[in-house]
Short mmCIF file of C-alpha atoms in Angstrom, two decimals:
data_model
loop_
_atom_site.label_atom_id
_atom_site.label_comp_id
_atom_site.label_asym_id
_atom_site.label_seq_id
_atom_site.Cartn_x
_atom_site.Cartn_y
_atom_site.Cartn_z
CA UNK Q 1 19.65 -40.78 112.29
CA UNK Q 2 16.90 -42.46 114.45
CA UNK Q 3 16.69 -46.66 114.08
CA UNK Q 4 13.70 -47.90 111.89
CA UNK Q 5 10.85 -46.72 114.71
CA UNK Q 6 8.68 -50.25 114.05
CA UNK Q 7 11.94 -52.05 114.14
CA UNK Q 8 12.81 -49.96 117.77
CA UNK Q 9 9.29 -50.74 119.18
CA UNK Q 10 9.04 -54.00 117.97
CA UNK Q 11 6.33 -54.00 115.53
CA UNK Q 12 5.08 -54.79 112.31
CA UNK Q 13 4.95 -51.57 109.73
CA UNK Q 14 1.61 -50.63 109.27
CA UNK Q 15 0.54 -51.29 113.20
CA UNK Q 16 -2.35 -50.15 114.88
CA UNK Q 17 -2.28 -47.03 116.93
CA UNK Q 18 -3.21 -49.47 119.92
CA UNK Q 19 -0.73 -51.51 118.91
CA UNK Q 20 1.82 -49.13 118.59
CA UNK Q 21 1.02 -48.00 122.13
CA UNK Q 22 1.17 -51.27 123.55
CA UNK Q 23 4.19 -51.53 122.25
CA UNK Q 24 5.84 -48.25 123.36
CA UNK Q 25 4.70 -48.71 126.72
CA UNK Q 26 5.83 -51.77 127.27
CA UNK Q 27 9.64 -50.54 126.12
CA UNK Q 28 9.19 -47.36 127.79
CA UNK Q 29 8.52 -49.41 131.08
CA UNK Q 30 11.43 -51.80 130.22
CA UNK Q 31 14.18 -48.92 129.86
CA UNK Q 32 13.21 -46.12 132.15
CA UNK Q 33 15.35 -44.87 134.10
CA UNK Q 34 13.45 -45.37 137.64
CA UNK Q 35 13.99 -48.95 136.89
CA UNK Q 36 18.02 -48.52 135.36
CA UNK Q 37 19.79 -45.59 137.77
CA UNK Q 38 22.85 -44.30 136.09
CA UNK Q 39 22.71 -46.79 133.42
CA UNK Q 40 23.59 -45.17 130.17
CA UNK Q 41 22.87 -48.28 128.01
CA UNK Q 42 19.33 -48.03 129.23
CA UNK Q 43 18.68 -44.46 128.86
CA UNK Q 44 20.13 -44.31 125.37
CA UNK Q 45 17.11 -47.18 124.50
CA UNK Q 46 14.99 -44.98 126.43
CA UNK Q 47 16.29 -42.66 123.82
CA UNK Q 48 15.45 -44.53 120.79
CA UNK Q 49 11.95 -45.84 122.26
CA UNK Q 50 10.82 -42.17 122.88
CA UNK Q 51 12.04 -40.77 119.41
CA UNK Q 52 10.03 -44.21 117.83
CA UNK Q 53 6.39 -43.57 119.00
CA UNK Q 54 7.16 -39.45 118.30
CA UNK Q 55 8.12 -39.90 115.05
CA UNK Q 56 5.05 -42.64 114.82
CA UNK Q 57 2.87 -40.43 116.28
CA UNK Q 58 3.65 -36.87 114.57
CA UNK Q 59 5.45 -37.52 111.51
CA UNK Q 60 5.09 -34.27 109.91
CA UNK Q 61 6.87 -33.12 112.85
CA UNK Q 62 9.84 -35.43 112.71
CA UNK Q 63 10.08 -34.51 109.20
CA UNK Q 64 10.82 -30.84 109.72
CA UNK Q 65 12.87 -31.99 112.55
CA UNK Q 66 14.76 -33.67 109.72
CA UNK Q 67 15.18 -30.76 107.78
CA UNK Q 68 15.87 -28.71 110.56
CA UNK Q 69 19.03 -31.15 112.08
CA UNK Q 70 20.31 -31.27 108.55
CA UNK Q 71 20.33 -27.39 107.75
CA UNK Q 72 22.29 -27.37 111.30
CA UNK Q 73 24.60 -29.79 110.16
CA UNK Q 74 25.37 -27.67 107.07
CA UNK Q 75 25.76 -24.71 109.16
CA UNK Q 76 27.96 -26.38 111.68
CA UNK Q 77 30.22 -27.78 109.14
CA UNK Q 78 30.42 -24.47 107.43
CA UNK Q 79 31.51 -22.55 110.22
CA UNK Q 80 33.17 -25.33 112.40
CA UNK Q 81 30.65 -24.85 114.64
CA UNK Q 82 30.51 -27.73 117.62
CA UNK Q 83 27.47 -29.48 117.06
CA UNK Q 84 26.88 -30.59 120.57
CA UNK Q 85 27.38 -27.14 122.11
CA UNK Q 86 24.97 -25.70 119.59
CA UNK Q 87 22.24 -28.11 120.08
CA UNK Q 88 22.54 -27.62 123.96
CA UNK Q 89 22.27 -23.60 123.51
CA UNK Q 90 19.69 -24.17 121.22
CA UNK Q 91 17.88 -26.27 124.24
CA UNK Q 92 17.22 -29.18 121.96
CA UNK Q 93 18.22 -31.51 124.96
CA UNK Q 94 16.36 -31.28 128.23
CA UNK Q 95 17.49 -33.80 130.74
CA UNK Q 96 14.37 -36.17 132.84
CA UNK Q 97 16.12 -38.02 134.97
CA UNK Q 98 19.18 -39.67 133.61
CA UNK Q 99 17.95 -39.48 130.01
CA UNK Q 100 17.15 -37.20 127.62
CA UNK Q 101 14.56 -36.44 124.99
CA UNK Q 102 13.90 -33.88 121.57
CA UNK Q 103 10.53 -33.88 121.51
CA UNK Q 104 9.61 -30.33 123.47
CA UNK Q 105 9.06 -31.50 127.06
CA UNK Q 106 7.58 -34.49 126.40
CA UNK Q 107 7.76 -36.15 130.23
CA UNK Q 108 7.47 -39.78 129.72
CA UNK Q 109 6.97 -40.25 133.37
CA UNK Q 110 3.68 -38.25 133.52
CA UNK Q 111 2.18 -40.62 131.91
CA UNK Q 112 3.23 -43.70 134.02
CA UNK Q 113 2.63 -42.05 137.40
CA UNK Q 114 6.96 -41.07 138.17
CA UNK Q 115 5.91 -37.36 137.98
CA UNK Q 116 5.22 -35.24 140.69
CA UNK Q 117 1.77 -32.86 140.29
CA UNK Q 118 1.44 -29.86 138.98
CA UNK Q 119 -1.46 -29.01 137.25
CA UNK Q 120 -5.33 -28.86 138.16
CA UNK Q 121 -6.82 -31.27 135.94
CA UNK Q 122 -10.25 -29.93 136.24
CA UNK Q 123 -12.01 -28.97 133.17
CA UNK Q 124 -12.29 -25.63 132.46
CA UNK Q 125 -14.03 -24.05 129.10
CA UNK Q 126 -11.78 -23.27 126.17
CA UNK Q 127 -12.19 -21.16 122.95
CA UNK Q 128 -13.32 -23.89 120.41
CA UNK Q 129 -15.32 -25.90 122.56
CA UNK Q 130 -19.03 -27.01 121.73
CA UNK Q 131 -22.18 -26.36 123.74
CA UNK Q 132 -22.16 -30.11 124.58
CA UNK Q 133 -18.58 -29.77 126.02
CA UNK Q 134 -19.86 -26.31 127.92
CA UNK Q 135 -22.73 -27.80 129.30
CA UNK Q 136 -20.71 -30.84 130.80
CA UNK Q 137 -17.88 -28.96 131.65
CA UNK Q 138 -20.88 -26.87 133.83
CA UNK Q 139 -22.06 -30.10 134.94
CA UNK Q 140 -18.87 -31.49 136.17
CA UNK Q 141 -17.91 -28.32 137.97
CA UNK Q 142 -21.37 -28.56 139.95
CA UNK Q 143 -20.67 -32.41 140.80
CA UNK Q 144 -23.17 -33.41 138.81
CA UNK Q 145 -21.05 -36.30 137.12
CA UNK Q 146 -23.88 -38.21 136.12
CA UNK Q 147 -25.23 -35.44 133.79
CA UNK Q 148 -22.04 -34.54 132.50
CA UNK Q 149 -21.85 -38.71 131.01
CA UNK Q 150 -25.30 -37.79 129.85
CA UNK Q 151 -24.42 -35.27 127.77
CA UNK Q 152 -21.30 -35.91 126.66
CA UNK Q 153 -22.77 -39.89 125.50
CA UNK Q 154 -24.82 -37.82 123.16
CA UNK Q 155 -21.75 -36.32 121.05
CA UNK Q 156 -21.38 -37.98 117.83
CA UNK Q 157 -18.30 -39.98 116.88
CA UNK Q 158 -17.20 -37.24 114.39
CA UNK Q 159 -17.13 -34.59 117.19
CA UNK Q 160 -15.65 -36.97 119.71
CA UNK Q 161 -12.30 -34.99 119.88
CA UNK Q 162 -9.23 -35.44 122.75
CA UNK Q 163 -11.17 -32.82 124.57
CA UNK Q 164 -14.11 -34.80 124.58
CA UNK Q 165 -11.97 -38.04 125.78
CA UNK Q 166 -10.60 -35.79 128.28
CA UNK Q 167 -13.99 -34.05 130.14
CA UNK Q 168 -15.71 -37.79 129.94
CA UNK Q 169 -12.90 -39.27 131.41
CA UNK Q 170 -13.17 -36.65 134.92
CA UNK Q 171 -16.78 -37.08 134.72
CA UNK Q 172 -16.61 -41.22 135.24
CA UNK Q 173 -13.61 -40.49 137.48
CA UNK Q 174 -15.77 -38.19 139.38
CA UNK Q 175 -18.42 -41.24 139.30
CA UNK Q 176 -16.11 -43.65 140.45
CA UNK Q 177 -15.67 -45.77 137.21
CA UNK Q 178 -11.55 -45.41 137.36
CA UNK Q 179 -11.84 -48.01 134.30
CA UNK Q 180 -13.43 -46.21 132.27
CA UNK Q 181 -12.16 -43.07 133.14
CA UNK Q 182 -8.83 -44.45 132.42
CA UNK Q 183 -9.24 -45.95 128.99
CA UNK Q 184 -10.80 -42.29 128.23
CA UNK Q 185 -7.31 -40.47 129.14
CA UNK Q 186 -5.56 -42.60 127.50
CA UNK Q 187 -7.42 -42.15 124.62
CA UNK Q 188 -7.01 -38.24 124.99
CA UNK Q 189 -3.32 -38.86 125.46
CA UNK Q 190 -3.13 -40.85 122.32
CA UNK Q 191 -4.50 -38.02 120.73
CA UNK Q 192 -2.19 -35.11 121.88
CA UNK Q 193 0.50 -37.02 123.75
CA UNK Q 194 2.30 -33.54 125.05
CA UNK Q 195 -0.47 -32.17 126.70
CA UNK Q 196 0.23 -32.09 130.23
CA UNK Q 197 -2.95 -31.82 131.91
CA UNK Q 198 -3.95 -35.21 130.32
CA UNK Q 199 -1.40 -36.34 131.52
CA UNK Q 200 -1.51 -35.34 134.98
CA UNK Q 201 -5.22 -36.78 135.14
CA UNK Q 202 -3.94 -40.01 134.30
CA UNK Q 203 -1.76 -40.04 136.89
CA UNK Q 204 -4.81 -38.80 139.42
CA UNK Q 205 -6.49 -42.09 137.60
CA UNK Q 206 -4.19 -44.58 138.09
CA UNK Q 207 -3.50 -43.84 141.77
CA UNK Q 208 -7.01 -44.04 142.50
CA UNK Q 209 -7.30 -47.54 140.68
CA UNK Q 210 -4.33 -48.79 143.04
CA UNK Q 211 -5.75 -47.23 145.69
CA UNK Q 212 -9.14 -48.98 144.97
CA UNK Q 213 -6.73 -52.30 144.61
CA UNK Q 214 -4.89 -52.24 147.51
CA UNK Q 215 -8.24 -51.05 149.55
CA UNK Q 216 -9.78 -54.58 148.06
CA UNK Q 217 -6.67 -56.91 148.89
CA UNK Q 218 -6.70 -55.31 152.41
CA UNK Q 219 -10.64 -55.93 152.56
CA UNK Q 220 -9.99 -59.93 151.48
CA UNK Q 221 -7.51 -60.39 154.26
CA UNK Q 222 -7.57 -63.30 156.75
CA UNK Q 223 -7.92 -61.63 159.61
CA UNK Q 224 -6.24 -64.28 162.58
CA UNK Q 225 -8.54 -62.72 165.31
CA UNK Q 226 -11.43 -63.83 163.05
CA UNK Q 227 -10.22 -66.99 162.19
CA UNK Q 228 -9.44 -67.63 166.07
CA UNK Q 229 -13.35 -66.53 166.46
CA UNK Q 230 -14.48 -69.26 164.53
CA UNK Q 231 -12.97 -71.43 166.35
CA UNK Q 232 -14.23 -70.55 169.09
CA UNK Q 233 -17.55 -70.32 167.91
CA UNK Q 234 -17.22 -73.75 166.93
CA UNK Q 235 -16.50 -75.30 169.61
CA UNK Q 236 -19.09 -73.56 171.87
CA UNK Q 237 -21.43 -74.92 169.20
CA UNK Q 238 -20.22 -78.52 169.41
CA UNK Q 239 -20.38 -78.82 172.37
CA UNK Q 240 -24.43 -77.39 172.55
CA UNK Q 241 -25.02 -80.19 170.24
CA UNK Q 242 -23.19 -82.78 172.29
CA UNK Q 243 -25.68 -81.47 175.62
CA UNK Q 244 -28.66 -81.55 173.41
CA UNK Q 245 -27.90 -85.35 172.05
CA UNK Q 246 -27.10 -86.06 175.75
CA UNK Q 247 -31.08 -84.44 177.03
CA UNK Q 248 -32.50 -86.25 174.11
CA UNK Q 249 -31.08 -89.50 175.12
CA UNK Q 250 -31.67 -89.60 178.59
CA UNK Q 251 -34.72 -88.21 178.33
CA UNK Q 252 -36.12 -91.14 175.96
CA UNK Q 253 -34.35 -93.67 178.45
CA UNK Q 254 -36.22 -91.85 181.47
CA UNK Q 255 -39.21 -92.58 179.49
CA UNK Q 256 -39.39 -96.16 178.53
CA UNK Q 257 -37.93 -96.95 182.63
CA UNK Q 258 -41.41 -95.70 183.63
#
């Protein structure tokens, strides 16, 4: 049986959803396994910290989960079953790197950027989606990002789905606004947390925003060639000032000897 999930995270019962995903990210980062190699204390809190925000996030799920781990226990105990060798034919564990997780190939590191890609995150209609959506999905596909914001700023809050979170996010990515386009993702993740594709387009995201970082550290370097050029700039300008005091003066003394 999991720990109390707002005990695991770290968090007051009741949280926010932002909260909550502060929360989890911040113990996700803390315990994954990129950061602990073959540390087993670390992936079991990976473990815990993983099974938390699920069962935060989709409790219905984790309920029949509940049922479902129980009935197996019955079963196992009933026919002396081993419980370990059925859950691994069952493929309830899938191993990511060191640790590993029940919740249906959820891949914690696609959403922090250790994944590899895989998927085109481009939009692409679906069955279900509105003419708003269609026409920015059109947009987007044309490079017309700017339209695609357009329309998609029109959508009322009630209609504002993860798919909606999703398209506006590549549209401001498109435009250049990794910011925004970011806190849009995210969003979309919050909202269906296994789909990949979201995923994957925050990864795009984020390596465009350190990208765009590193770019302006690189661009605010002292660069010592410059710094030598101002030097030497200086002193060839000192020392047009010092000849220019030296005309003035003797050319006022020339003038009062006369």
């Amino acid at each position: 049986m999991i720990k109390d999930p707002y005990q695991v995270l770290g968090i007051s019962p009741g949280a926010a959803p932002d909260e909550i995903k502060r929360a989890y990210r911040q113990k996700a980062k803390e315990y994954h396994p990129d950061l602990h190699p073959n540390d087993p204390i670390a992936a079991q809190k990976m473990n815990e910290v993983n099974e938390a925000y699920d069962m935060l996030q989709n409790p219905e799920k984790y309920k029949a989960k509940q049922e479902q781990e129980a009935r197996r226990q019955q079963n196992s105990q009933q026919y002396g079953y081993n419980q370990q060798s059925t859950n691994s034919q069952n493929g309830r564990y899938q191993s990511y790197g060191g640790w590993t997780s029940d919740f249906g190939g959820y891949d914690f590191g696609d959403i922090f950027g250790f994944g590899t890609a895989q998927y085109n995150t481009a939009p692409q209609p679906m069955n279900g989606d509105s003419a708003e959506l269609i026409r920015a999905i059109r947009a987007i596909q044309n490079r017309q990002y700017e339209e695609a914001v357009a329309i998609l700023s029109n959508v009322t809050s009630n209609y504002r789905n993860d798919r909606w979170y999703y398209i506006n996010s590549y549209a401001y990515n498109g435009l250049g606004d990794t910011a925004r386009a970011q806190d849009l993702i995210e969003n979309a993740i919050q909202m269906k947390p296994d789909n990949r594709i979201y995923r994957q387009l925050y990864r795009e995201i984020s390596q465009n925003v350190r990208n765009e970082s590193a770019s302006y550290r690189s661009s605010t370097t002292i660069s010592p060639f410059g710094f030598i050029r101002k030097i030497i700039i200086g002193i060839i300008g000192f020392r047009l000032l010092s000849m220019l005091i030296r005309l003035l003066f003797y050319g006022f003394g020339t003038g009062f000897a006369h």
